[in-house]
Short mmCIF file of C-alpha atoms and ligand atoms in Angstrom, two decimals:
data_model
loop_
_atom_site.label_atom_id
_atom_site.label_comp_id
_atom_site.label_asym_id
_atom_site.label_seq_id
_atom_site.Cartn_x
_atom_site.Cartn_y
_atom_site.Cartn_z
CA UNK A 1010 51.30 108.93 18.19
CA UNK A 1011 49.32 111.28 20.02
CA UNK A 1012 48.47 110.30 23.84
CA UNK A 1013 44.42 110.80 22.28
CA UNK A 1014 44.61 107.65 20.10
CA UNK A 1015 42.66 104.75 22.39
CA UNK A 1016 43.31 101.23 21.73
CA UNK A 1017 40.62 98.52 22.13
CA UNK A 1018 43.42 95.93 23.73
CA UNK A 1019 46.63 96.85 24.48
CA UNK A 1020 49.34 94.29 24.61
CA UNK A 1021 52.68 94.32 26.95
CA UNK A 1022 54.72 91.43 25.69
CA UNK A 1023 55.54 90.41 22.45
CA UNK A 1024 56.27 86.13 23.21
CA UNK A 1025 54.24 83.78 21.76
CA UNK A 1026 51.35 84.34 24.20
CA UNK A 1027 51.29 88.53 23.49
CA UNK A 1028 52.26 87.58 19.76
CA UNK A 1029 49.24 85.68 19.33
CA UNK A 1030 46.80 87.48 21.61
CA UNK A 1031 47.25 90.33 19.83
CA UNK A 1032 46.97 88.07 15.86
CA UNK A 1033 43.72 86.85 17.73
CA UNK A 1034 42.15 90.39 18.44
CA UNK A 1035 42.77 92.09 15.30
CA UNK A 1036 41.79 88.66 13.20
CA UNK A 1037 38.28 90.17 15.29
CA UNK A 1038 38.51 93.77 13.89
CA UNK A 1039 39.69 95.29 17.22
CA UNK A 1040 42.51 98.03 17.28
CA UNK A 1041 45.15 96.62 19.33
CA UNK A 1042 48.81 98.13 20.42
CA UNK A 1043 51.58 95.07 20.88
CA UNK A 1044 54.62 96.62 23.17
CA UNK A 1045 57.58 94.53 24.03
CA UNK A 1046 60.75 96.26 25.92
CA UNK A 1047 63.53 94.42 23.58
CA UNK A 1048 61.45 93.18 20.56
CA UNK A 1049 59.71 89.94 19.57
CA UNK A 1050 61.08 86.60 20.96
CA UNK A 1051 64.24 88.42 21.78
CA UNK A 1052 67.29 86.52 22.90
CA UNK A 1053 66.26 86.64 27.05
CA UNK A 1054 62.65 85.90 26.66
CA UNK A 1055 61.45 82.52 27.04
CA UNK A 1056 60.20 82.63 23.11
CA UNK A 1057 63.81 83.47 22.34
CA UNK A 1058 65.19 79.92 21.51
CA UNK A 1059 65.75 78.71 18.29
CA UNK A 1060 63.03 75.55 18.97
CA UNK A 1061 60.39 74.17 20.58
CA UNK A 1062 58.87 70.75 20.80
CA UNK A 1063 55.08 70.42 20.09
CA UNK A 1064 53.52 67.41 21.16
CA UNK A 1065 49.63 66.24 21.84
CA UNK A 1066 50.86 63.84 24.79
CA UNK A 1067 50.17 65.55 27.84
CA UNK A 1068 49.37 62.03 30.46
CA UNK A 1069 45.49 62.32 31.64
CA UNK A 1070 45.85 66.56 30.87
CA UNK A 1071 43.03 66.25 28.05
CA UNK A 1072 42.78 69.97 28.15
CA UNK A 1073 46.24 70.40 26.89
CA UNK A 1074 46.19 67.74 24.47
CA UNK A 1075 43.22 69.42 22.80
CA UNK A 1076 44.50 72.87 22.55
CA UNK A 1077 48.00 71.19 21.05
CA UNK A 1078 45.46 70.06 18.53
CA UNK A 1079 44.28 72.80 17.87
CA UNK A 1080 47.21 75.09 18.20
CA UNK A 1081 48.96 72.56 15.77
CA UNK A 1082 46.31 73.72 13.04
CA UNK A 1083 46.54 77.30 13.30
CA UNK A 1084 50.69 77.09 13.54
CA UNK A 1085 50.38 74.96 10.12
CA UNK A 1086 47.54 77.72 8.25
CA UNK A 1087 49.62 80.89 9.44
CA UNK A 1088 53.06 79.02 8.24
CA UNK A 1089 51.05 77.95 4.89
CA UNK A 1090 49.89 81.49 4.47
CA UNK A 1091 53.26 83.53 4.91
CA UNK A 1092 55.06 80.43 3.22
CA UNK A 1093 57.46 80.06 6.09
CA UNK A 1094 58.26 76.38 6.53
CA UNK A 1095 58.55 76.63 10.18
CA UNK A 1096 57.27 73.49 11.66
CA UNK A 1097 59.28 70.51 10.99
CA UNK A 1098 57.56 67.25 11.51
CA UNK A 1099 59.96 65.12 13.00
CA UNK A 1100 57.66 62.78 15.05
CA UNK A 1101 57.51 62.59 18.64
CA UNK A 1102 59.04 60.14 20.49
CA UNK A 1103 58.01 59.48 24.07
CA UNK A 1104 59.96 57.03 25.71
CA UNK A 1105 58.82 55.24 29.10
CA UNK A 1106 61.26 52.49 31.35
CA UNK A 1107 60.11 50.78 34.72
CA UNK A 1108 57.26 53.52 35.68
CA UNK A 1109 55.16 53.60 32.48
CA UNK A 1110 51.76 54.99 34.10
CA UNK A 1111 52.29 58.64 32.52
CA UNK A 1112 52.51 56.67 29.23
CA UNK A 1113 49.75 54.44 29.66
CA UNK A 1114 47.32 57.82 30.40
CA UNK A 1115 49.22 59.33 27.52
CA UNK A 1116 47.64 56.53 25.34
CA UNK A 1117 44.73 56.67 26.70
CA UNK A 1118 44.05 60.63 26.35
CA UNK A 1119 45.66 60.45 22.45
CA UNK A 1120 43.15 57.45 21.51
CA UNK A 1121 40.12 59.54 23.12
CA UNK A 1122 41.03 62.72 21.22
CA UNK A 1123 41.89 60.95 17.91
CA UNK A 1124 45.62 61.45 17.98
CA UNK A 1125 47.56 59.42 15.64
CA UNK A 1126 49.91 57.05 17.51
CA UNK A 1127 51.94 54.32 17.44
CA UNK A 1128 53.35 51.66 20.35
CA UNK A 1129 56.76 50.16 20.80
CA UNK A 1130 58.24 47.55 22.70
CA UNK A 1131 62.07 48.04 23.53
CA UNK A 1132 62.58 45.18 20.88
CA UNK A 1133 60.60 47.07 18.41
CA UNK A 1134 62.46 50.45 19.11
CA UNK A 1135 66.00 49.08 18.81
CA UNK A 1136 65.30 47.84 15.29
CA UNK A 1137 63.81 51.06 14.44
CA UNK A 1138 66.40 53.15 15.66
CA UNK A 1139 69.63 51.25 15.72
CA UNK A 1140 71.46 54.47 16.56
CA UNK A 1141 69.59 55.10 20.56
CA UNK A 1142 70.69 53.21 23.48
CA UNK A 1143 67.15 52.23 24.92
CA UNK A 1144 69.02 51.44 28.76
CA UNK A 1145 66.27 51.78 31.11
CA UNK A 1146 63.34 51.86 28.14
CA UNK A 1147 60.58 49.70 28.03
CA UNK A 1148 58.64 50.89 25.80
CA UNK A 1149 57.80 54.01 23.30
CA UNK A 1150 54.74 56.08 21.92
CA UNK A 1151 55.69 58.18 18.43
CA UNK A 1152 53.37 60.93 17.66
CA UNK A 1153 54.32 61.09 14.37
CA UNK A 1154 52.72 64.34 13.11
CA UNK A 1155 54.19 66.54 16.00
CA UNK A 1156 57.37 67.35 15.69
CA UNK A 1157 59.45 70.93 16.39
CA UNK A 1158 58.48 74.86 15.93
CA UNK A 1159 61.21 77.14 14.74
CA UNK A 1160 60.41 78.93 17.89
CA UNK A 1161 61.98 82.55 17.76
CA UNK A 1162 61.39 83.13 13.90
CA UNK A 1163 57.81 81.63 14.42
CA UNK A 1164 57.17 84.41 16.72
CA UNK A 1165 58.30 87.10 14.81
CA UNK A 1166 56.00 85.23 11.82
CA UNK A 1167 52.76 85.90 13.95
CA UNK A 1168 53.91 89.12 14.79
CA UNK A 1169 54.74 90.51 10.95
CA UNK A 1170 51.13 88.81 10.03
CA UNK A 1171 49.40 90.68 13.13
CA UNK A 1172 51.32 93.71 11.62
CA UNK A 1173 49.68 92.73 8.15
CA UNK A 1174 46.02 93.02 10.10
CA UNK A 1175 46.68 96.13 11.36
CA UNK A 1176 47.95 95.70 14.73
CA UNK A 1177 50.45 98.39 15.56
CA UNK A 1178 53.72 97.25 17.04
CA UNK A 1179 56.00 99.54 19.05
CA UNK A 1180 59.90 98.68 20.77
CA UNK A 1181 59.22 100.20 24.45
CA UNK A 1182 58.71 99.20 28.02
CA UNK A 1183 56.15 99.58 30.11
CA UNK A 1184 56.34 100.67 33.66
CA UNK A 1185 54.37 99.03 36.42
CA UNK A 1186 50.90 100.54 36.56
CA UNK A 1187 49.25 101.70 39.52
CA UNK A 1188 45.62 102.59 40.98
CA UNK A 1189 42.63 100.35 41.18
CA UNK A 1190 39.64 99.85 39.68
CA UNK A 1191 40.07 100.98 36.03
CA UNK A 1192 43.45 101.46 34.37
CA UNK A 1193 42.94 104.31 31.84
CA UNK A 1194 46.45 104.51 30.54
CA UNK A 1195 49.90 102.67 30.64
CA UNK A 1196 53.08 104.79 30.70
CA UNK A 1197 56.41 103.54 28.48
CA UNK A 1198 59.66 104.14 29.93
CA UNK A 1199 60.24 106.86 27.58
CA UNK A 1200 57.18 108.72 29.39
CA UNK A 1201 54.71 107.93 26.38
CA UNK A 1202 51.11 107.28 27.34
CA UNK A 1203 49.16 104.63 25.68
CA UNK A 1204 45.34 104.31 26.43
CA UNK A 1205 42.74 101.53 25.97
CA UNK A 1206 39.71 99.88 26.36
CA UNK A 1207 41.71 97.11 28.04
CA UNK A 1208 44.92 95.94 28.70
CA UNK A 1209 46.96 92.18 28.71
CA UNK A 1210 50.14 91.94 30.68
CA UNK A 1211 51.71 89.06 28.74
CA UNK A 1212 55.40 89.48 30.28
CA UNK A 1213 56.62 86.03 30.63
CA UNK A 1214 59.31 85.50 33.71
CA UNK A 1215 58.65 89.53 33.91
CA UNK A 1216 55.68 89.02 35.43
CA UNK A 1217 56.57 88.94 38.81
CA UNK A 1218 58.56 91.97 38.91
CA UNK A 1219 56.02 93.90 36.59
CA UNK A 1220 53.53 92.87 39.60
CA UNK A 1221 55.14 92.50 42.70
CA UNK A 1222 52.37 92.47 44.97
CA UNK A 1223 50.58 89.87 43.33
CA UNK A 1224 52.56 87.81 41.15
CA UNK A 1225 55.94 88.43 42.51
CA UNK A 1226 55.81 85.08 44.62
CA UNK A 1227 53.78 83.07 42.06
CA UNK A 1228 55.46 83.29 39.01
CA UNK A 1229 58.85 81.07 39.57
CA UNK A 1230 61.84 81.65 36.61
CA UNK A 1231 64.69 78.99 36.56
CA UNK A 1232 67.31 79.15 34.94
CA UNK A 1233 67.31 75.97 31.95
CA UNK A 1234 70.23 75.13 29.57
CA UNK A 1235 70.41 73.76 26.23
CA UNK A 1236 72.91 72.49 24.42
CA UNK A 1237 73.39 71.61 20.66
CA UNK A 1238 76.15 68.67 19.11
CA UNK A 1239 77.43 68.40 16.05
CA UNK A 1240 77.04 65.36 13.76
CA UNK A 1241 79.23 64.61 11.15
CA UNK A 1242 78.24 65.68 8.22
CA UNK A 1243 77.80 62.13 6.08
CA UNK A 1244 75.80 60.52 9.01
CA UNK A 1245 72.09 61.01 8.50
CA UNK A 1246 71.46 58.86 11.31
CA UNK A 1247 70.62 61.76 13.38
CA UNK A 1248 68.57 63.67 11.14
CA UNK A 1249 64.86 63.18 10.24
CA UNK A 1250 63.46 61.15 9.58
CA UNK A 1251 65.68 58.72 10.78
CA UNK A 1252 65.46 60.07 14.49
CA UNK A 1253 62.30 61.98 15.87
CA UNK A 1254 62.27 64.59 18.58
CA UNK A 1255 62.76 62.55 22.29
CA UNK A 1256 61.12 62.91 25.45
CA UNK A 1257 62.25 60.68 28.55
CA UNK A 1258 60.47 61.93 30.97
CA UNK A 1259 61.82 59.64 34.16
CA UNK A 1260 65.09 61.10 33.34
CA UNK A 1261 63.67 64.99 32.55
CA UNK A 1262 65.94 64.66 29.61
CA UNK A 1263 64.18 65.49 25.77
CA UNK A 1264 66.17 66.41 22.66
CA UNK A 1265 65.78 66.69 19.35
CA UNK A 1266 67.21 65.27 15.70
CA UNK A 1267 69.34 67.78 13.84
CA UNK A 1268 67.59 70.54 12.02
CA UNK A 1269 68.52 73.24 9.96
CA UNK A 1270 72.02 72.82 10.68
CA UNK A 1271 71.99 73.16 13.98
CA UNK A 1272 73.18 69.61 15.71
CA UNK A 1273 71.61 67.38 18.12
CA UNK A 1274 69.77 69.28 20.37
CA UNK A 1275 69.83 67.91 24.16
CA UNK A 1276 68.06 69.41 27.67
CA UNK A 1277 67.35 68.92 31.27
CA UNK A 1278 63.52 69.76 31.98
CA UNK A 1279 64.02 69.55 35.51
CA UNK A 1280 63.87 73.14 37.21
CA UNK A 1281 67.44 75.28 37.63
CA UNK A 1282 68.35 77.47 40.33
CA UNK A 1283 65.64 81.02 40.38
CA UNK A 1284 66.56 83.26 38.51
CA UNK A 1285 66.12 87.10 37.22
CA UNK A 1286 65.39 87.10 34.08
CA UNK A 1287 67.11 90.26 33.53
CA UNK A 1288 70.32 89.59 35.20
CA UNK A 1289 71.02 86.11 34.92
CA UNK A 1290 74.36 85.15 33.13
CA UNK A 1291 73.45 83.51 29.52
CA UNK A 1292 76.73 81.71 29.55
CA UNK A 1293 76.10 77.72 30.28
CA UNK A 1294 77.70 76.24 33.26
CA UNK A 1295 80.36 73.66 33.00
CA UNK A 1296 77.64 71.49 35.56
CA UNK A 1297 75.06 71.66 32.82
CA UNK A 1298 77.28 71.46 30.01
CA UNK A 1299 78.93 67.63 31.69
CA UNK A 1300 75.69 66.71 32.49
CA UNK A 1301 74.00 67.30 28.82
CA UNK A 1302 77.40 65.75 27.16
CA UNK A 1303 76.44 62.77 29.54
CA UNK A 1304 73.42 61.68 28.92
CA UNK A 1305 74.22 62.45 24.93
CA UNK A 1306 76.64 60.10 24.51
CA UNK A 1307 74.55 57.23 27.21
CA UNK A 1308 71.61 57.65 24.41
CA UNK A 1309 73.67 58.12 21.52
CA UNK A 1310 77.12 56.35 21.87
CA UNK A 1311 78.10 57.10 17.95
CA UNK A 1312 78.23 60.94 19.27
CA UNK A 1313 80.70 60.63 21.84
CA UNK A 1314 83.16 63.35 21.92
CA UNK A 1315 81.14 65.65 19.53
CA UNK A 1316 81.88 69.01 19.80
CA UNK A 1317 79.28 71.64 21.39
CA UNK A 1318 78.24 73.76 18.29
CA UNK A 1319 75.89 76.40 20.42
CA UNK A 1320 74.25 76.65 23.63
CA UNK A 1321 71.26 78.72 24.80
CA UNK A 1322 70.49 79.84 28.68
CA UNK A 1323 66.99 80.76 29.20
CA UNK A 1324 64.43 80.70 31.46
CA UNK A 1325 60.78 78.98 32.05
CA UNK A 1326 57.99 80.90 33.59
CA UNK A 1327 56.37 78.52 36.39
CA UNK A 1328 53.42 78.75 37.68
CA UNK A 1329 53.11 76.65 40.86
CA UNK A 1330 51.84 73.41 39.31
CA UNK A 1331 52.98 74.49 35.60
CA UNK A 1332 48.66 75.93 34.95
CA UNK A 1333 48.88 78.91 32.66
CA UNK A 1334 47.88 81.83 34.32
CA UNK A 1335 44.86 83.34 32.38
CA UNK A 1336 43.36 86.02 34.79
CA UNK A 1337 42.61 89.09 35.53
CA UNK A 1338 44.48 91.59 37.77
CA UNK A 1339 42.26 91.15 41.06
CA UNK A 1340 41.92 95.05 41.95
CA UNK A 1341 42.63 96.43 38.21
CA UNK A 1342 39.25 95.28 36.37
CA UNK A 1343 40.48 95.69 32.89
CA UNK A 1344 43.94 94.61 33.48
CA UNK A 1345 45.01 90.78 32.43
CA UNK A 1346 47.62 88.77 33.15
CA UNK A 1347 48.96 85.72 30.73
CA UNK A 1348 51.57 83.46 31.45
CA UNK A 1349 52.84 80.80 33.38
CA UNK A 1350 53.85 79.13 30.02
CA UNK A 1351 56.20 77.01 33.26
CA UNK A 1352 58.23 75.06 30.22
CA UNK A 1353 55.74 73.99 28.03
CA UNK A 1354 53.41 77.00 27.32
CA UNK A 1355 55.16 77.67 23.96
CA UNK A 1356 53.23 75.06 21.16
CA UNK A 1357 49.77 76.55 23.02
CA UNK A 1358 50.41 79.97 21.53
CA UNK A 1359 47.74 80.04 19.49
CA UNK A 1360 44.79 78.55 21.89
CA UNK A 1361 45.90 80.76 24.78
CA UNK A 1362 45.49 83.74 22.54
CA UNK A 1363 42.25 82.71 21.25
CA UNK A 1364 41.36 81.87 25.04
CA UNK A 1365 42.31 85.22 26.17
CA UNK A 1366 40.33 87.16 22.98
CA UNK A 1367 37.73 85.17 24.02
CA UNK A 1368 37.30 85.92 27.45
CA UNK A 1369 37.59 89.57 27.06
CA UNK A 1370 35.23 90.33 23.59
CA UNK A 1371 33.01 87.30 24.74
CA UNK A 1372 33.24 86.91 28.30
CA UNK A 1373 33.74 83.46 28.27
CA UNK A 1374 33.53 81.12 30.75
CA UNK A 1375 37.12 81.22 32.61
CA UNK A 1376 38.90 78.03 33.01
CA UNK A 1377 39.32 77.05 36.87
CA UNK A 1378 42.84 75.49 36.43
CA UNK A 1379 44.17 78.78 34.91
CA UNK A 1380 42.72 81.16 37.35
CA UNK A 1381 44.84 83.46 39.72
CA UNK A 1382 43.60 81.82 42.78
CA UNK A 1383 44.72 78.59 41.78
CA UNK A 1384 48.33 79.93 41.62
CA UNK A 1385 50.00 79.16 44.94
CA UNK A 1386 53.29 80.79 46.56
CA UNK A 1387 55.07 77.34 46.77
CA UNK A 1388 56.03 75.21 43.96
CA UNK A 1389 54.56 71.33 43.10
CA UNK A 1390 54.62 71.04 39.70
CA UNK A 1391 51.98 68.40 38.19
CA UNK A 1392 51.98 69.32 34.30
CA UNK A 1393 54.16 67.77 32.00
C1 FAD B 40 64.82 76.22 27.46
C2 FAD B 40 63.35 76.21 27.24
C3 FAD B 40 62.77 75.15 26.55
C4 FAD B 40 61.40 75.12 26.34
N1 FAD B 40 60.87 74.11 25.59
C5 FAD B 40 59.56 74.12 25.25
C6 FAD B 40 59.06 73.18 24.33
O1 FAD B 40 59.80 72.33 23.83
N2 FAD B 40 57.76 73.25 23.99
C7 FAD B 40 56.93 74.20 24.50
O2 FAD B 40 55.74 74.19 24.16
N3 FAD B 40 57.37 75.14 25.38
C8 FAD B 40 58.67 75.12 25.75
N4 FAD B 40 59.18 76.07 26.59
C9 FAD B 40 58.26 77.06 27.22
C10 FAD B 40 57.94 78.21 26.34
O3 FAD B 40 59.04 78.63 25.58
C11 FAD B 40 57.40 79.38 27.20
O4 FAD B 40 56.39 78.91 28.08
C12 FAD B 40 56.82 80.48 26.32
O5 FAD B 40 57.75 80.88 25.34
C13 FAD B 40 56.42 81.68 27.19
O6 FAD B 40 56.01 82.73 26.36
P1 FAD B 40 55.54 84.12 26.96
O7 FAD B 40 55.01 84.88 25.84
O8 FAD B 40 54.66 83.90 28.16
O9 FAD B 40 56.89 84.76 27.59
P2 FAD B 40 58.18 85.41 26.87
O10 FAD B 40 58.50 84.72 25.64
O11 FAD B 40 59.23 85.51 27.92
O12 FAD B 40 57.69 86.85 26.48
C14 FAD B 40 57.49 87.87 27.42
C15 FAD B 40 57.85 89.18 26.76
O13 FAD B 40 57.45 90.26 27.60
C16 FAD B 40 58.36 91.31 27.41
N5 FAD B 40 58.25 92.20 28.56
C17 FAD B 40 58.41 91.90 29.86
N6 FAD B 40 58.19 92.95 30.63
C18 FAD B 40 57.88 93.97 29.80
C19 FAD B 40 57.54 95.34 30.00
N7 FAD B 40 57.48 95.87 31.23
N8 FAD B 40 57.28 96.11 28.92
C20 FAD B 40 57.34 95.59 27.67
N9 FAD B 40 57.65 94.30 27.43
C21 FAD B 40 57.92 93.50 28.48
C22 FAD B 40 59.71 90.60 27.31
O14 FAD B 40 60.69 91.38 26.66
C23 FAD B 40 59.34 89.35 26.54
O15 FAD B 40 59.60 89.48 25.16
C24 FAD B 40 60.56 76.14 26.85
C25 FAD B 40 61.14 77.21 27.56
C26 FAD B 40 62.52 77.25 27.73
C27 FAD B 40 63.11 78.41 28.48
#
């Protein structure tokens, strides 16, 4: 390519948010680069893992809930079209014990936006799935039409159908730009320059170190660990349909049934020690590893003992309240930044890329809660 070619959008970051900002744009006839340093949902980007829970329950967070909805459809259609089966609908299973408040507004949100749901008692849930240990649960919401996205290959889906309209996809990295006002050109690593009309940062945990200045203390990557068990292979007790994807939220513990293979899938939600996404070791500690093996066999006591069949160490993207960041760069006025995905950004792929095509071909309205200046330099997280 010659450095005279201009792009309508470029793209820096090729996660679910880049994959699908960029499927959004060209689905609207615009000429868009998509650049990611080591390739789509590569093994240390927060897209990486193998799955991802999608779920409409989001407590009083209508906002969410809706673009889950939404995001839900357009997984389903692409999937459909490229004849991928990459969402498995295993049900979601939210479970609540003395605290059920976040439940209750859960309900309340899911009735008012026409989810399909249905309520439990512990009674109720121990004859329907003989195989948990409800200690501590009092009662249960199952979503039954969410379930789990086949997270890194569902990336690399959107990206190969992007591809498909035209959308030109390219291996480099992209050095931190400088100036103010407006950013004419980005440079690769390699020294290539790429112009365009505009240009969306969409870097994940990178963030921060691909903007110092600004984002360096507002964009907050842990370090999170997940583990997978084996089940034995006659006992379809673990499997779907017979157990749905988990969340317990009072314990920051979620997991999911055995797909593809793969074992029981087990993680702590609460937020690891910082890290750099770069340099962080993507070996799991012994800590997490006791911990997960813990509260696997407490919920499932048939699994005790089962051997660890893979384990994943990645990293979320926080924002300080766990807001997307949907922005743009305050001194740079064609320059956006998209992230903060903070652990649950992953099933809003799609809506955050139509959000983000939106604002720039339409100017549309921004959202408040997603702005820049609602991103503060100390953490409280409030989205879950
Ligand atoms: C363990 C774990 C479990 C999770 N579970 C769920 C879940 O169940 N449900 C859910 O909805 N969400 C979940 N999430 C959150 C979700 O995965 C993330 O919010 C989402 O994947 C973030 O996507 P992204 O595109 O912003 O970032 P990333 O996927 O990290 O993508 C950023 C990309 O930018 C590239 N990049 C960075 N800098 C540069 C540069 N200078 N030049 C070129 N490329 C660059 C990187 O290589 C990377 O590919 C989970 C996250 C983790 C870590």
């Amino acid at each position: 390519m010659g450095t005279q070619e201009k792009f309508d959008v470029a793209v820096i970051g090729a996660g679910v948010f880049g994959a699908w900002t960029a499927w959004h744009l060209a689905k609207r006839g615009k000429k868009v680069m998509l650049l990611d340093a080591y390739g789509p949902a590569n093994a240390l980007a927060s897209s990486g893992g193998e799955s991802r829970i999608i779920r409409m329950g989001y407590g009083a967070d209508e906002l969410y809930t809706l673009w889950s909805q939404q995001s839900l459809e357009q997984w389903k259609k692409l999937f459909a079209v490229l004849k991928q089966p990459l969402f498995h609908e295993t049900g979601v299973l939210w479970l609540a014990g003395e605290d059920d408040s976040q439940l209750k507004r859960t309900a309340t949100t899911l009735r008012h936006c026409k989810v399909r749901f249905e309520e439990f008692d512990r009674a109720a849930l121990e004859a329907k799935y003989p195989q948990v240990s409800f200690e501590d649960v009092k009662k249960g919401i199952l979503e039954p039409k969410s379930g789990v996205l086949m997270a890194r290959r569902a990336v690399a889906a959107v990206v190969e159908d992007a591809v498909r309209r035209g959308v030109e996809y390219r291996n480099d990295q992209v050095v931190k730009p400088t100036g103010s006002g407006r950013l004419e050109q980005i440079a690769t690593s390699k020294g290539e320059r790429i112009s365009a009309e505009h240009f969306v940062f969409a870097c994940g945990a990178w963030l921060g170190k691909v903007f110092p200045e600004i984002l360096g203390e507002r964009i907050f990557p842990t370090r999170q660990e997940v583990f997978f068990f084996d089940v034995p292979a006659d006992d379809t007790r673990f499997a779907p349909p017979a157990l749905p994807t988990w969340l317990f939220q009072e314990d920051l513990f979620y997991g999911m049934p055995e797909l593809e293979g793969k074992g029981v899938k087990i993680a702590y939600d609460g937020h690891g020690e910082p890290v750099d996404p770069d340099t962080q070791s993507r070996v799991a500690t012994p800590v997490a590893r006791e911990r997960a093996r813990a509260y696997l066999e407490r919920r499932f006591p048939a699994l005790k003992g089962a051997p660890i069949l893979d384990t994943r160490v990645c990293q979320y993207e926080n924002s300080s309240n766990g807001d997307f960041l949907i922005d743009r760069h305050p001194g740079m006025e064609n320059v956006w930044f998209v992230g903060g995905g903070s652990g649950h950004g992953f099933k809003h792929g799609p809506a955050v890329g139509e959000c983000v095509t939106r604002r720039i071909l339409d100017r549309a309205e921004a959202e408040r809660r997603f702005s820049l200046a609602t991103k503060a330099k100390t953490q409280n997280r409030a989205v879950y």
